[in-house]
Backbone as numpy.savetxt, mean C-alpha at the origin, in Angstrom:
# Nx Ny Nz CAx CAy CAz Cx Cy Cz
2.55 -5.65 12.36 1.46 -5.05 11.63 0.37 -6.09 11.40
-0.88 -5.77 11.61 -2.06 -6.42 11.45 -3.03 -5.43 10.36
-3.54 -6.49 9.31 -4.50 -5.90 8.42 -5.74 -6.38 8.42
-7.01 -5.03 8.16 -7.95 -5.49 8.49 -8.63 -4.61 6.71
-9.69 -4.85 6.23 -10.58 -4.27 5.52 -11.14 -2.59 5.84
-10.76 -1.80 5.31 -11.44 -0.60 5.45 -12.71 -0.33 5.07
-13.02 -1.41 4.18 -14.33 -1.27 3.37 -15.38 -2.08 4.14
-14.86 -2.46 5.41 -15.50 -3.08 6.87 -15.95 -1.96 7.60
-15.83 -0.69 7.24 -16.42 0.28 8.03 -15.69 1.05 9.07
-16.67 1.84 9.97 -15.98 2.73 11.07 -16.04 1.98 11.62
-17.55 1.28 12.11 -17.84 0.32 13.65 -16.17 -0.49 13.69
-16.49 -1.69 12.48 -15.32 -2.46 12.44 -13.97 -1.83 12.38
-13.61 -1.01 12.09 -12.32 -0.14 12.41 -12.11 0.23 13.56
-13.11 0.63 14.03 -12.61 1.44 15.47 -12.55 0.25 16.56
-13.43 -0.97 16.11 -13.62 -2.24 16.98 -12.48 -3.04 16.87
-11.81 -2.70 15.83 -10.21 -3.54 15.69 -9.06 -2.06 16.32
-9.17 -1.46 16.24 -8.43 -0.28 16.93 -8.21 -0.26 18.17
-9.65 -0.54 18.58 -9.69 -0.74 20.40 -9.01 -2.57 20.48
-9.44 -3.56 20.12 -9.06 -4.97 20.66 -7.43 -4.75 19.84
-7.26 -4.12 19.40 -5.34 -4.14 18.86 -4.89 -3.32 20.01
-5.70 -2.36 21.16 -5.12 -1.32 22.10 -3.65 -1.34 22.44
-3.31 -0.49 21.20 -1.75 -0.25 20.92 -0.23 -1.31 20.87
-0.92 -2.44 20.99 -0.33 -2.96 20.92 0.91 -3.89 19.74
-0.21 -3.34 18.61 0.11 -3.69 17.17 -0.27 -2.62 15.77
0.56 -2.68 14.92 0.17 -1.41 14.24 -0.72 -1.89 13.06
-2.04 -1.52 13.30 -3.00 -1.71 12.67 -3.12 -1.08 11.19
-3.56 -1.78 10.19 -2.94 -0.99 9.05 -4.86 -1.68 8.17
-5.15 -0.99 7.38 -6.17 -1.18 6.84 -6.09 -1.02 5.46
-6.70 -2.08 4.13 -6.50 -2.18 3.28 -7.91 -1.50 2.36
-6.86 -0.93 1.95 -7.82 0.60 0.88 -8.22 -0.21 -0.75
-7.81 -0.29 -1.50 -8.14 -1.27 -2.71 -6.93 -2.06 -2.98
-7.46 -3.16 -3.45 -6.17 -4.17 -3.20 -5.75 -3.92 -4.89
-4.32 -4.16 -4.71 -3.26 -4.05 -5.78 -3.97 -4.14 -7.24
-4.64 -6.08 -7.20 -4.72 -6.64 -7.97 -5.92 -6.23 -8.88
-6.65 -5.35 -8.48 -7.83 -4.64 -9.00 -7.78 -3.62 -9.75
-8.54 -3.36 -10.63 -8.71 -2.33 -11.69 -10.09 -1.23 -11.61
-9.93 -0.43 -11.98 -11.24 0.49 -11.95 -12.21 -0.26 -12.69
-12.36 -1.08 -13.59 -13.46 -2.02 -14.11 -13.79 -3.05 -13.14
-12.84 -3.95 -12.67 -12.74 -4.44 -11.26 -14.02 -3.80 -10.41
-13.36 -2.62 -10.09 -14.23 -1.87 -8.98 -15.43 -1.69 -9.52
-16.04 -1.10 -10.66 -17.27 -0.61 -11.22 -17.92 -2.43 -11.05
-17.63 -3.51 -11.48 -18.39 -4.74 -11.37 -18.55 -4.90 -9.97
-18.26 -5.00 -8.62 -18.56 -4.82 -7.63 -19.43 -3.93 -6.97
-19.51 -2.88 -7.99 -20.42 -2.00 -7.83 -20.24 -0.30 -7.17
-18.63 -0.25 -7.04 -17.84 0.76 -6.56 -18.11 2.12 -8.08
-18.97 2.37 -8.03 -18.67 3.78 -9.08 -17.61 4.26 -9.59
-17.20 5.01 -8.62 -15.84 6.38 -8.44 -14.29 5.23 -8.83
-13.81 5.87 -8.99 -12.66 5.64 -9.66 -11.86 5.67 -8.57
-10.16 4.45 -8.98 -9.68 3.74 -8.04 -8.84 4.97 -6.87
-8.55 5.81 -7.50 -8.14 7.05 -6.22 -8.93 7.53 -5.56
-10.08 7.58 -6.02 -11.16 8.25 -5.08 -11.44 7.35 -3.99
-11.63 6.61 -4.13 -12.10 5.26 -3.34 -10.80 4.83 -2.22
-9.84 4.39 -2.73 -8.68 4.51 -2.01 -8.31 5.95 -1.05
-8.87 6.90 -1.72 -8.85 8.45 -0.60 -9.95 7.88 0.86
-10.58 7.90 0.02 -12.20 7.78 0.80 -11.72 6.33 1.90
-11.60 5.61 1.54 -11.15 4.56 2.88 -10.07 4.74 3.70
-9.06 5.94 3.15 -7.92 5.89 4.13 -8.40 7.15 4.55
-9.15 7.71 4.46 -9.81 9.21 5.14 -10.36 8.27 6.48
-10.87 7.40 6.45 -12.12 6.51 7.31 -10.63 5.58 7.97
-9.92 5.43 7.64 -8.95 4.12 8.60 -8.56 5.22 9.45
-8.00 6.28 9.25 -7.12 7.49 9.90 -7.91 7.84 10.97
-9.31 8.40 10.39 -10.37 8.65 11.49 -10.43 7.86 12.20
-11.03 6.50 12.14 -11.21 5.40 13.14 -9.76 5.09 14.28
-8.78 5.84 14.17 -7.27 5.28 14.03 -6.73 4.71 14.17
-6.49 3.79 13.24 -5.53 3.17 12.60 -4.50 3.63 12.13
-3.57 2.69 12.43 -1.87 3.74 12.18 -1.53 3.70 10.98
-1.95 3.10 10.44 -1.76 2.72 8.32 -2.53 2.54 7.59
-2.65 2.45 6.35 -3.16 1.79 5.56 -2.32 0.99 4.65
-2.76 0.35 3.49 -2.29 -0.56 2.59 -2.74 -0.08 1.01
-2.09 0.52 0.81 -2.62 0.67 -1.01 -1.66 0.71 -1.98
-2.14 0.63 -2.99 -1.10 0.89 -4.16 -0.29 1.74 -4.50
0.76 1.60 -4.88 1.60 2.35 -5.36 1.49 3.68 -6.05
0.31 3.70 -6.89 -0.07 4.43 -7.90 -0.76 5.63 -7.25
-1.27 5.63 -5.93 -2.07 6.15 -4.79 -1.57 7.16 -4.28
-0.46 6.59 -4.34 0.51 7.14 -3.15 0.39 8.68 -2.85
0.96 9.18 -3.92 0.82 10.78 -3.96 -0.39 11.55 -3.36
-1.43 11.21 -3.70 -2.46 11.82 -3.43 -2.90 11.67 -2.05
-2.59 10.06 -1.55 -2.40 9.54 -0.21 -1.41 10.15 1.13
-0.81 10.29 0.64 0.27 11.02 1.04 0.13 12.38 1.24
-0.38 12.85 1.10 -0.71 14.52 0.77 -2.32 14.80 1.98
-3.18 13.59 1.83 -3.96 13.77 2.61 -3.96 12.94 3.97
-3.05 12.31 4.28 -2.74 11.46 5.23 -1.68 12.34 6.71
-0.93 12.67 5.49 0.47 13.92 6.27 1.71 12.44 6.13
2.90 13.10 6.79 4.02 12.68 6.94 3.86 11.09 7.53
2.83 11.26 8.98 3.70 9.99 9.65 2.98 9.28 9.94
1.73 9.17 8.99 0.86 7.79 8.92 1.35 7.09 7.79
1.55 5.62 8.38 2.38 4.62 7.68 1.82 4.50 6.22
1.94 4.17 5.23 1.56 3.50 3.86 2.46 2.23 3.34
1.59 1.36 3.81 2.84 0.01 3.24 1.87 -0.08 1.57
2.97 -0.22 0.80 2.12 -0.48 -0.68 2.92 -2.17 -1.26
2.36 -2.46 -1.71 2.28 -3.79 -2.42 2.12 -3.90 -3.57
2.80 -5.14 -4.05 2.61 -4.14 -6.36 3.96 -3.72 -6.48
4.91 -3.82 -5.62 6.14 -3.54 -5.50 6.85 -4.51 -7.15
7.84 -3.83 -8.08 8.13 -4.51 -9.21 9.28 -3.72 -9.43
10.35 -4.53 -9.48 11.59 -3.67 -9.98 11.60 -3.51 -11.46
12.13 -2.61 -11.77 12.27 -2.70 -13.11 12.49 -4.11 -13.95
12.04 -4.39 -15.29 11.91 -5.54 -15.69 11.09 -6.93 -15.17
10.41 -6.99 -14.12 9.70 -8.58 -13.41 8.50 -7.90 -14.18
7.85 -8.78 -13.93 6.68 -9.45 -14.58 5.70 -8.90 -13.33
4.78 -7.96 -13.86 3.84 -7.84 -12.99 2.47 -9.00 -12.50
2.85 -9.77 -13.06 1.72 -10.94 -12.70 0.35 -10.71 -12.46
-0.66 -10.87 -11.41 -1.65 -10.64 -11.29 -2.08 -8.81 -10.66
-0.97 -8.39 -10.72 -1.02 -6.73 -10.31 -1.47 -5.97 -11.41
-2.62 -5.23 -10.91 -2.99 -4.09 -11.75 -2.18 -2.98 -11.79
-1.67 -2.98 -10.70 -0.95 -1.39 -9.81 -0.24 -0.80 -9.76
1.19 -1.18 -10.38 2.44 -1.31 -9.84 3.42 -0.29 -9.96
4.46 -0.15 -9.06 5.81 1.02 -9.40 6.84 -0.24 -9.18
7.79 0.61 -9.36 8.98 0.20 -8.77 9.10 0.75 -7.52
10.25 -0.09 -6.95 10.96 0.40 -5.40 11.13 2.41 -5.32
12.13 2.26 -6.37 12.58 3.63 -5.88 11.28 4.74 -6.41
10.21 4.16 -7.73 9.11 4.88 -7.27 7.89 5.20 -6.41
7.98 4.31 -5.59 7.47 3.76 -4.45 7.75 4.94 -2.88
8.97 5.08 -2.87 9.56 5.64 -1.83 9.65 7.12 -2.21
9.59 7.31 -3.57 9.84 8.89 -4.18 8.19 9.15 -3.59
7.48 8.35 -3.87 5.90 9.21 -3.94 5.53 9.27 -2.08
6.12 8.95 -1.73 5.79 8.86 0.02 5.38 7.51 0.49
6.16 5.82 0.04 5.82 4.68 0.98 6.52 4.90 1.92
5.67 4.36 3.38 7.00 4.51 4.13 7.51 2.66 4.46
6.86 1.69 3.58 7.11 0.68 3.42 6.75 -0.10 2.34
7.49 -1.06 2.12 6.97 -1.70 0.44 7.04 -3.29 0.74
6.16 -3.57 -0.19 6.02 -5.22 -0.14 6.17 -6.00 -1.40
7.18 -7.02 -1.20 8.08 -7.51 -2.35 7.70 -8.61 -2.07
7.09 -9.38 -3.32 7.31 -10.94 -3.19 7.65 -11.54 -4.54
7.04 -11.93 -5.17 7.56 -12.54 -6.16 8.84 -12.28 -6.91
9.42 -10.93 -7.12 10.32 -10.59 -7.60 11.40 -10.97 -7.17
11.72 -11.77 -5.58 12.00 -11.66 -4.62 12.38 -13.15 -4.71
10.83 -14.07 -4.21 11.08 -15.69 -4.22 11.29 -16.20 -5.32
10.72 -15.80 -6.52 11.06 -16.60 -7.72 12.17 -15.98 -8.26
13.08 -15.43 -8.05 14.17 -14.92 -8.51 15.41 -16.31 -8.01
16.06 -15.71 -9.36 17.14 -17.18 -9.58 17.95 -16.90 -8.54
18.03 -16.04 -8.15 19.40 -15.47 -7.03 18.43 -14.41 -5.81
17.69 -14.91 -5.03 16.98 -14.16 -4.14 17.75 -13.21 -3.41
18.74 -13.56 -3.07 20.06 -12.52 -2.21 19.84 -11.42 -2.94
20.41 -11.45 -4.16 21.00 -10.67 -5.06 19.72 -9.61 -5.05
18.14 -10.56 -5.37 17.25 -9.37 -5.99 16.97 -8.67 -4.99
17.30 -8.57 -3.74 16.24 -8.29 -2.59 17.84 -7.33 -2.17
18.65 -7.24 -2.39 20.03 -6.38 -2.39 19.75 -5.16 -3.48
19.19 -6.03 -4.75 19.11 -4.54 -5.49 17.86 -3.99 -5.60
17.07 -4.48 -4.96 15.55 -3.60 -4.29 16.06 -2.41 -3.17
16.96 -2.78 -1.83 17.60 -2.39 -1.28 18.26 -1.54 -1.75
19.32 -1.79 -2.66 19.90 -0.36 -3.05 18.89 0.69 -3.74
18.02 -0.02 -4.58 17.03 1.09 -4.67 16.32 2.11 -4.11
15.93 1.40 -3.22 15.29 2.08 -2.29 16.30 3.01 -1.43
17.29 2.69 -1.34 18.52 3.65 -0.57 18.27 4.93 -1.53
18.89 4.63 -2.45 19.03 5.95 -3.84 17.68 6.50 -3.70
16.76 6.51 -4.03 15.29 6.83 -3.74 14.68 7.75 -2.60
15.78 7.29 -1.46 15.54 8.59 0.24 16.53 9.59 -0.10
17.75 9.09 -0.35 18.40 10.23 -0.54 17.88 11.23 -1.99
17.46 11.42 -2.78 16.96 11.67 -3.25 15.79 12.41 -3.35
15.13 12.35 -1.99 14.05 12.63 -1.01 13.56 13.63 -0.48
């Protein structure tokens, strides 16, 4: 998977679509985790963080691109206008109890996979954990319980 900016446009979407020519699954990043709808309004983004996140993965899909990248919190609505089998890797990933750190965004694993990820991105919970095996086993089982469930 390769990520590029959605907020780079069609030209640049469709210009990374063609030089990736199928070879890699191109995934485009809709609003990043760590941002807030105040966030967005100081940049100068109006609309509020779902709208905006709709609106760029409406534009990655078109251009096509096989994914996008957004938050957790997204998902649903993402999911619903995307269909089944365009990828959503989300990030902001937090098991119950960690410390959301610099994330505005966040679910857990198994809420992650309930709302339609079809991939999740774990880090800190993960490396700074006293027992990394262990946390990245019970992300795993989470996420198991979470499909079946499905």
């Amino acid at each position: 998977m390769l990520t590029v900016h959605a907020s780079g446009g069609t030209s640049m979407l469709k210009a990374a679509v063609e030089a990736s020519a199928g070879r890699i699954n191109l995934l485009a990043v809709t609003v990043l985790t760590s941002l807030s709808a105040d966030d967005l309004h100081q940049v100068g983004v109006p609309d509020e963080v779902t709208d905006q996140a709709l609106r760029l993965a409406a534009l990655a899909q078109s251009a096509g691109c096989q994914g996008i990248v957004s938050s957790p919190r997204e998902l649903l609505p993402l999911r619903k206008l995307l269909g089944e089998d365009f990828m959503i890797v989300t990030p902001g990933i937090r098991p119950t109890g960690s410390d959301a750190n610099d994330q505005q965004r966040t679910a857990t694993p198994a809420q992650a996979i309930s709302s339609g990820a079809s991939h999740i991105v774990v880090g800190r919970p993960i490396t700074h954990a006293s027992d990394p095996v262990r946390a990245a086993q019970g992300i795993i089982s989470e996420m198991e319980q979470a499909r079946i469930g499905r």
